[in-house]
Coordinates of C-alpha atoms in Angstrom, one line a residue:
X1 CA 29.9 84.1 -83.9
X2 CA 29.0 86.2 -87.1
X3 CA 31.9 87.6 -89.0
X4 CA 32.5 89.1 -92.3
X5 CA 35.1 87.5 -94.5
X6 CA 36.6 87.5 -98.1
X7 CA 38.5 84.7 -99.6
X8 CA 39.5 86.6 -102.9
X9 CA 40.3 90.2 -103.8
X10 CA 37.9 92.1 -105.7
X11 CA 34.7 94.7 -105.1
X12 CA 33.0 95.0 -102.2
X13 CA 30.5 91.9 -103.3
X14 CA 33.3 89.5 -102.0
X15 CA 32.4 90.1 -98.5
X16 CA 30.0 87.5 -97.0
X17 CA 28.4 87.5 -93.6
X18 CA 29.3 83.7 -92.4
X19 CA 29.3 82.1 -89.0
X20 CA 32.4 80.8 -87.3
X21 CA 34.1 79.6 -84.3
X22 CA 34.6 82.4 -81.4
X23 CA 38.9 82.9 -81.5
X24 CA 40.7 81.8 -78.5
X25 CA 43.4 84.4 -77.2
X26 CA 47.0 83.3 -77.4
X27 CA 49.6 84.7 -74.9
X28 CA 49.9 88.4 -74.5
X29 CA 46.6 88.5 -76.2
X30 CA 43.2 89.5 -75.3
X31 CA 39.7 88.7 -77.0
X32 CA 37.3 91.7 -77.4
X33 CA 33.6 91.4 -78.1
X34 CA 33.3 94.2 -80.8
X35 CA 30.6 96.5 -80.4
X36 CA 31.4 99.1 -83.4
X37 CA 34.0 98.5 -86.3
X38 CA 35.4 101.8 -88.1
X39 CA 35.8 101.4 -91.7
X40 CA 39.0 103.2 -93.1
X41 CA 39.9 103.6 -96.8
X42 CA 42.9 101.1 -96.1
X43 CA 40.4 98.7 -95.6
X44 CA 38.6 98.6 -98.7
X45 CA 41.9 98.9 -100.8
X46 CA 43.3 95.9 -98.8
X47 CA 39.9 94.0 -99.7
X48 CA 40.4 95.1 -103.4
X49 CA 43.8 93.9 -103.5
X50 CA 45.0 97.5 -104.8
X51 CA 47.4 98.0 -101.7
X52 CA 48.1 94.6 -100.4
X53 CA 48.3 90.9 -101.2
X54 CA 46.3 88.6 -99.0
X55 CA 48.4 86.8 -96.5
X56 CA 45.6 84.3 -95.2
X57 CA 43.4 82.2 -97.1
X58 CA 40.1 84.2 -95.3
X59 CA 40.4 87.5 -93.9
X60 CA 38.0 89.3 -91.6
X61 CA 38.4 92.8 -92.7
X62 CA 38.8 96.2 -90.6
X63 CA 41.7 97.9 -88.5
X64 CA 39.9 99.8 -86.1
X65 CA 36.9 99.1 -83.5
X66 CA 36.0 99.5 -80.0
X67 CA 34.2 97.2 -77.4
X68 CA 34.7 95.2 -74.3
X69 CA 37.4 92.6 -73.4
X70 CA 36.1 89.2 -72.4
X71 CA 39.0 87.2 -72.2
X72 CA 42.6 87.4 -72.0
X73 CA 45.6 85.1 -72.6
X74 CA 48.6 83.9 -70.8
X75 CA 50.7 86.9 -69.1
X76 CA 47.8 89.4 -69.4
X77 CA 46.3 91.0 -66.3
X78 CA 43.0 89.1 -65.5
X79 CA 41.6 92.5 -64.2
X80 CA 41.2 93.7 -67.9
X81 CA 38.3 91.2 -68.6
X82 CA 35.3 93.7 -68.8
X83 CA 37.4 96.5 -69.6
X84 CA 36.1 99.0 -72.4
X85 CA 38.8 99.4 -75.1
X86 CA 39.4 101.0 -78.6
X87 CA 41.5 98.9 -81.1
X88 CA 43.8 99.8 -83.6
X89 CA 45.7 97.8 -86.5
X90 CA 43.7 94.9 -85.6
X91 CA 44.4 93.2 -89.0
X92 CA 48.1 93.8 -89.3
X93 CA 49.7 90.0 -89.4
X94 CA 46.3 88.6 -88.2
X95 CA 43.3 87.0 -90.3
X96 CA 40.6 88.3 -88.0
X97 CA 39.7 92.1 -88.1
X98 CA 36.7 93.9 -86.4
X99 CA 34.1 93.2 -88.7
X100 CA 33.1 90.3 -86.2
X101 CA 31.4 89.8 -83.1
X102 CA 34.8 88.7 -81.5
X103 CA 38.2 89.5 -82.2
X104 CA 41.9 88.6 -81.1
X105 CA 44.7 91.4 -80.5
X106 CA 47.7 91.7 -78.7
X107 CA 47.1 93.3 -75.4
X108 CA 48.9 96.6 -76.3
X109 CA 46.4 97.0 -79.3
X110 CA 43.6 97.4 -77.0
X111 CA 43.4 100.5 -75.2
X112 CA 41.4 101.2 -72.3
X113 CA 38.3 103.5 -73.1
X114 CA 37.0 106.0 -70.7
X115 CA 33.3 105.5 -69.6
X116 CA 32.8 108.9 -70.6
X117 CA 33.7 108.0 -74.4
X118 CA 31.3 106.1 -76.6
X119 CA 32.2 103.3 -78.4
X120 CA 31.6 105.6 -81.6
X121 CA 34.6 107.6 -80.5
X122 CA 36.6 104.4 -79.8
X123 CA 35.8 103.1 -83.2
X124 CA 36.6 106.3 -85.0
X125 CA 40.3 106.6 -83.4
X126 CA 42.8 104.0 -84.8
X127 CA 44.0 104.8 -88.2
X128 CA 42.8 108.6 -88.4
X129 CA 44.0 109.6 -84.8
X130 CA 47.3 107.5 -84.9
X131 CA 48.0 109.2 -88.6
X132 CA 47.3 112.5 -87.6
X133 CA 49.4 112.3 -84.4
X134 CA 52.3 111.0 -86.6
X135 CA 51.8 113.9 -88.9
X136 CA 52.0 116.5 -86.0
X137 CA 55.2 115.0 -84.5
X138 CA 57.6 115.1 -87.1
X139 CA 59.0 118.3 -87.5
X140 CA 62.6 119.3 -86.9
X141 CA 61.6 121.8 -84.5
X142 CA 58.5 120.0 -83.3
X143 CA 57.5 117.8 -80.4
X144 CA 57.7 114.0 -80.6
X145 CA 54.7 113.6 -78.4
X146 CA 51.8 115.5 -78.2
X147 CA 50.1 117.0 -74.9
X148 CA 48.7 120.4 -73.7
X149 CA 51.1 123.1 -74.5
X150 CA 53.2 120.8 -77.0
X151 CA 52.4 123.1 -80.3
X152 CA 52.3 126.3 -78.3
X153 CA 53.1 128.9 -80.7
X154 CA 53.0 126.6 -84.0
X155 CA 50.8 127.0 -86.9
X156 CA 49.2 124.0 -88.2
X157 CA 47.4 123.8 -91.5
X158 CA 45.0 120.8 -91.8
X159 CA 44.2 120.1 -95.8
X160 CA 40.8 118.5 -95.9
X161 CA 39.6 119.1 -92.5
X162 CA 36.3 117.5 -93.2
X163 CA 37.9 114.3 -93.6
X164 CA 38.7 111.6 -90.7
X165 CA 42.4 112.2 -90.5
X166 CA 42.0 116.0 -91.1
X167 CA 39.4 116.1 -88.3
X168 CA 41.6 114.3 -85.7
X169 CA 44.4 116.6 -87.0
X170 CA 42.3 119.6 -85.9
X171 CA 41.3 118.4 -82.4
X172 CA 44.9 117.1 -81.7
X173 CA 46.7 120.4 -82.6
X174 CA 44.2 122.3 -80.7
X175 CA 44.5 120.4 -77.9
X176 CA 48.3 120.7 -78.1
X177 CA 48.3 124.6 -78.5
X178 CA 48.7 125.1 -82.3
X179 CA 46.9 127.8 -83.9
X180 CA 44.8 125.7 -86.5
X181 CA 43.9 126.5 -90.2
X182 CA 41.9 124.2 -92.3
X183 CA 41.5 124.2 -95.9
X184 CA 38.1 123.0 -97.5
X185 CA 36.2 123.0 -100.7
X186 CA 33.0 124.3 -99.9
X187 CA 30.5 125.9 -97.1
X188 CA 29.1 122.6 -95.5
X189 CA 32.8 121.4 -95.2
X190 CA 33.5 124.5 -93.6
X191 CA 31.2 124.1 -91.1
X192 CA 32.5 120.5 -90.0
X193 CA 35.9 122.0 -89.9
X194 CA 34.9 124.3 -87.6
X195 CA 33.0 122.3 -85.7
X196 CA 36.3 120.2 -85.3
X197 CA 37.9 123.1 -83.7
X198 CA 39.9 124.8 -86.6
X199 CA 40.5 128.5 -85.7
X200 CA 40.3 129.6 -89.2
X201 CA 38.7 127.7 -92.2
X202 CA 39.8 128.8 -95.9
X203 CA 38.0 127.7 -98.9
X204 CA 41.0 127.1 -101.4
X205 CA 38.6 127.2 -104.3
X206 CA 37.6 130.9 -103.5
X207 CA 40.3 133.9 -104.0
X208 CA 43.6 133.8 -103.4
X209 CA 43.9 131.2 -100.7
X210 CA 47.6 131.6 -99.9
X211 CA 47.5 135.1 -99.5
X212 CA 44.6 134.8 -96.8
X213 CA 46.7 132.1 -94.7
X214 CA 50.0 134.5 -94.8
X215 CA 47.5 137.2 -93.4
X216 CA 46.8 134.7 -90.6
X217 CA 50.2 133.5 -90.2
X218 CA 52.7 136.3 -91.7
X219 CA 55.9 134.0 -90.7
X220 CA 54.1 130.9 -92.4
X221 CA 52.7 127.5 -91.4
X222 CA 54.8 125.0 -89.4
X223 CA 53.5 121.8 -90.1
X224 CA 51.3 120.6 -93.0
X225 CA 48.9 117.7 -92.4
X226 CA 48.5 116.9 -95.9
X227 CA 45.8 114.4 -97.8
X228 CA 46.5 115.6 -101.5
X229 CA 50.0 116.2 -102.1
X230 CA 49.8 116.6 -105.7
X231 CA 46.8 119.0 -105.9
X232 CA 47.9 121.3 -102.8
X233 CA 51.8 121.3 -103.0
X234 CA 51.9 124.8 -104.7
X235 CA 49.7 126.1 -102.1
X236 CA 51.5 124.3 -99.1
X237 CA 55.2 125.9 -100.2
X238 CA 53.6 129.3 -101.0
X239 CA 52.4 129.4 -97.1
X240 CA 55.2 127.2 -95.8
X241 CA 57.5 128.7 -92.9
X242 CA 61.4 128.3 -93.3
X243 CA 62.3 124.6 -92.0
X244 CA 58.7 123.9 -92.1
X245 CA 57.2 120.4 -92.4
X246 CA 54.8 118.9 -95.1
X247 CA 53.4 115.2 -93.3
X248 CA 51.7 113.7 -96.2
X249 CA 49.2 110.7 -95.4
X250 CA 47.6 110.4 -98.9
X251 CA 47.6 111.9 -102.6
X252 CA 43.9 112.2 -103.0
X253 CA 43.0 112.9 -106.8
X254 CA 46.7 111.0 -107.5
X255 CA 48.0 114.4 -109.3
X256 CA 51.6 113.7 -110.0
X257 CA 54.1 115.4 -107.3
X258 CA 56.7 117.9 -109.2
X259 CA 59.2 119.4 -107.1
X260 CA 60.7 122.8 -107.6
X261 CA 64.3 121.7 -106.0
X262 CA 65.6 125.3 -105.6
X263 CA 62.2 126.5 -103.9
X264 CA 62.4 123.6 -101.4
X265 CA 66.2 124.2 -101.0
X266 CA 65.6 127.7 -99.8
X267 CA 63.1 126.8 -97.5
X268 CA 64.7 123.9 -96.1
X269 CA 61.6 122.1 -96.5
X270 CA 60.9 118.7 -94.7
X271 CA 58.7 116.2 -96.2
X272 CA 57.6 113.2 -94.1
X273 CA 55.5 110.4 -96.2
X274 CA 53.9 108.4 -93.5
X275 CA 51.5 105.1 -93.3
X276 CA 50.8 103.3 -90.3
X277 CA 51.9 99.9 -91.6
X278 CA 55.6 100.9 -91.6
X279 CA 55.8 103.5 -89.0
X280 CA 57.1 101.0 -86.3
X281 CA 56.1 100.0 -82.7
X282 CA 57.8 102.8 -81.2
X283 CA 55.8 105.7 -82.9
X284 CA 52.6 103.6 -82.9
X285 CA 52.9 103.0 -78.9
X286 CA 53.7 106.7 -78.4
X287 CA 50.8 107.8 -80.8
X288 CA 48.2 105.5 -79.0
X289 CA 49.2 106.5 -75.6
X290 CA 48.7 110.3 -76.5
X291 CA 45.5 109.7 -78.2
X292 CA 44.6 107.8 -75.0
X293 CA 45.0 110.9 -73.2
X294 CA 43.4 113.1 -75.5
X295 CA 40.2 110.9 -75.2
X296 CA 40.5 110.9 -71.4
X297 CA 40.8 114.9 -71.8
X298 CA 37.6 114.9 -73.9
X299 CA 39.0 116.4 -76.9
X300 CA 38.4 113.7 -79.6
X301 CA 34.4 113.8 -80.0
X302 CA 32.6 112.8 -83.0
X303 CA 29.1 113.3 -84.4
X304 CA 27.8 116.2 -86.6
X305 CA 28.0 118.5 -83.7
X306 CA 31.6 117.9 -83.4
X307 CA 32.9 118.1 -87.4
X308 CA 32.7 114.1 -88.0
X309 CA 29.2 113.1 -89.1
X310 CA 28.8 109.2 -88.3
X311 CA 27.3 107.0 -91.2
X312 CA 26.2 103.7 -89.7
X313 CA 25.7 100.4 -91.1
X314 CA 24.8 96.7 -89.6
X315 CA 27.3 93.8 -89.7
X316 CA 25.1 92.3 -92.7
X317 CA 25.6 95.1 -94.8
X318 CA 29.4 95.9 -94.4
X319 CA 29.7 95.6 -98.1
X320 CA 27.6 98.8 -98.3
X321 CA 29.7 100.5 -95.8
X322 CA 32.9 99.8 -98.1
X323 CA 31.2 101.3 -100.9
X324 CA 30.2 104.3 -98.9
X325 CA 34.0 104.8 -97.9
X326 CA 35.1 104.0 -101.6
X327 CA 32.7 106.9 -102.8
X328 CA 34.1 109.4 -100.5
X329 CA 31.4 109.7 -98.1
X330 CA 31.7 112.7 -95.7
X331 CA 32.0 111.4 -92.4
X332 CA 32.9 108.4 -90.2
X333 CA 31.5 104.9 -91.6
X334 CA 30.7 102.8 -88.6
X335 CA 29.5 99.1 -88.7
X336 CA 27.5 98.3 -85.6
X337 CA 28.4 94.9 -84.5
X338 CA 26.9 94.2 -80.9
X339 CA 24.9 96.1 -78.6

């Protein structure tokens, strides 16, 4: 099979296209012929060595993807052969991710993908959708699972609604019944957040963003899904409801986070810092089940018309795909693997 590998940490030039033997599934595993691989910031950060140490002499990157199961290991129902699936966390504890024509994962990490959902949708789920799910299910007064009605009466603020996680947070929160506000930095990103389903879009660079959010939500925002905590904390606290939650999955811009202790005590603020690698099996499994239900309901579409433009590269240009994500390309970067 054709696969992308790297042997040493470094910039995108360390990625190589090579021929490798097709892997065999072990007990409890499935082998997937990958159609589309999704690229996330965590993929290039792992490759560069910024966030992890390399555990294997050779690594095929990418956590997310979609394709068709073509073989199963001992203990897995053989009827799954031929099933369309989306994959998540493929490289956790394994050397072969989805930047290859075939990959092997545990059966639970290959989630059935309805015929109505394309492989593009499947490859865009994984890290963004599971992260968004976690952000929306950690509030003291909120649900631990998502589904229609789970967030009825709640107000959700999705910071950076034009990003992949912000996009998924908008879609999932709206599916669950929340009033969804998104903050963005300009008109093009406003268009994308609106297309994703945000009820209200606020340009935080224009006027008094906090006052405009308070007009929409006089009692405050219940949950903030935050991508840039240091940069946005003052706004978040200005609009947060008492006992509200700020769930942060990144700190874009790396601005230091300074907490006013008395202000947070008065609000009874809950902060949830999250990363999928250590979130735990129970939370991951619950998120995958709920995301799968949302996909079946047709509420997680991707593409320009749905607020998440797709930027595509062939397998032999995976290095360019990494560069695109690292440069902050708006939209979802995908690598096409097999027809």
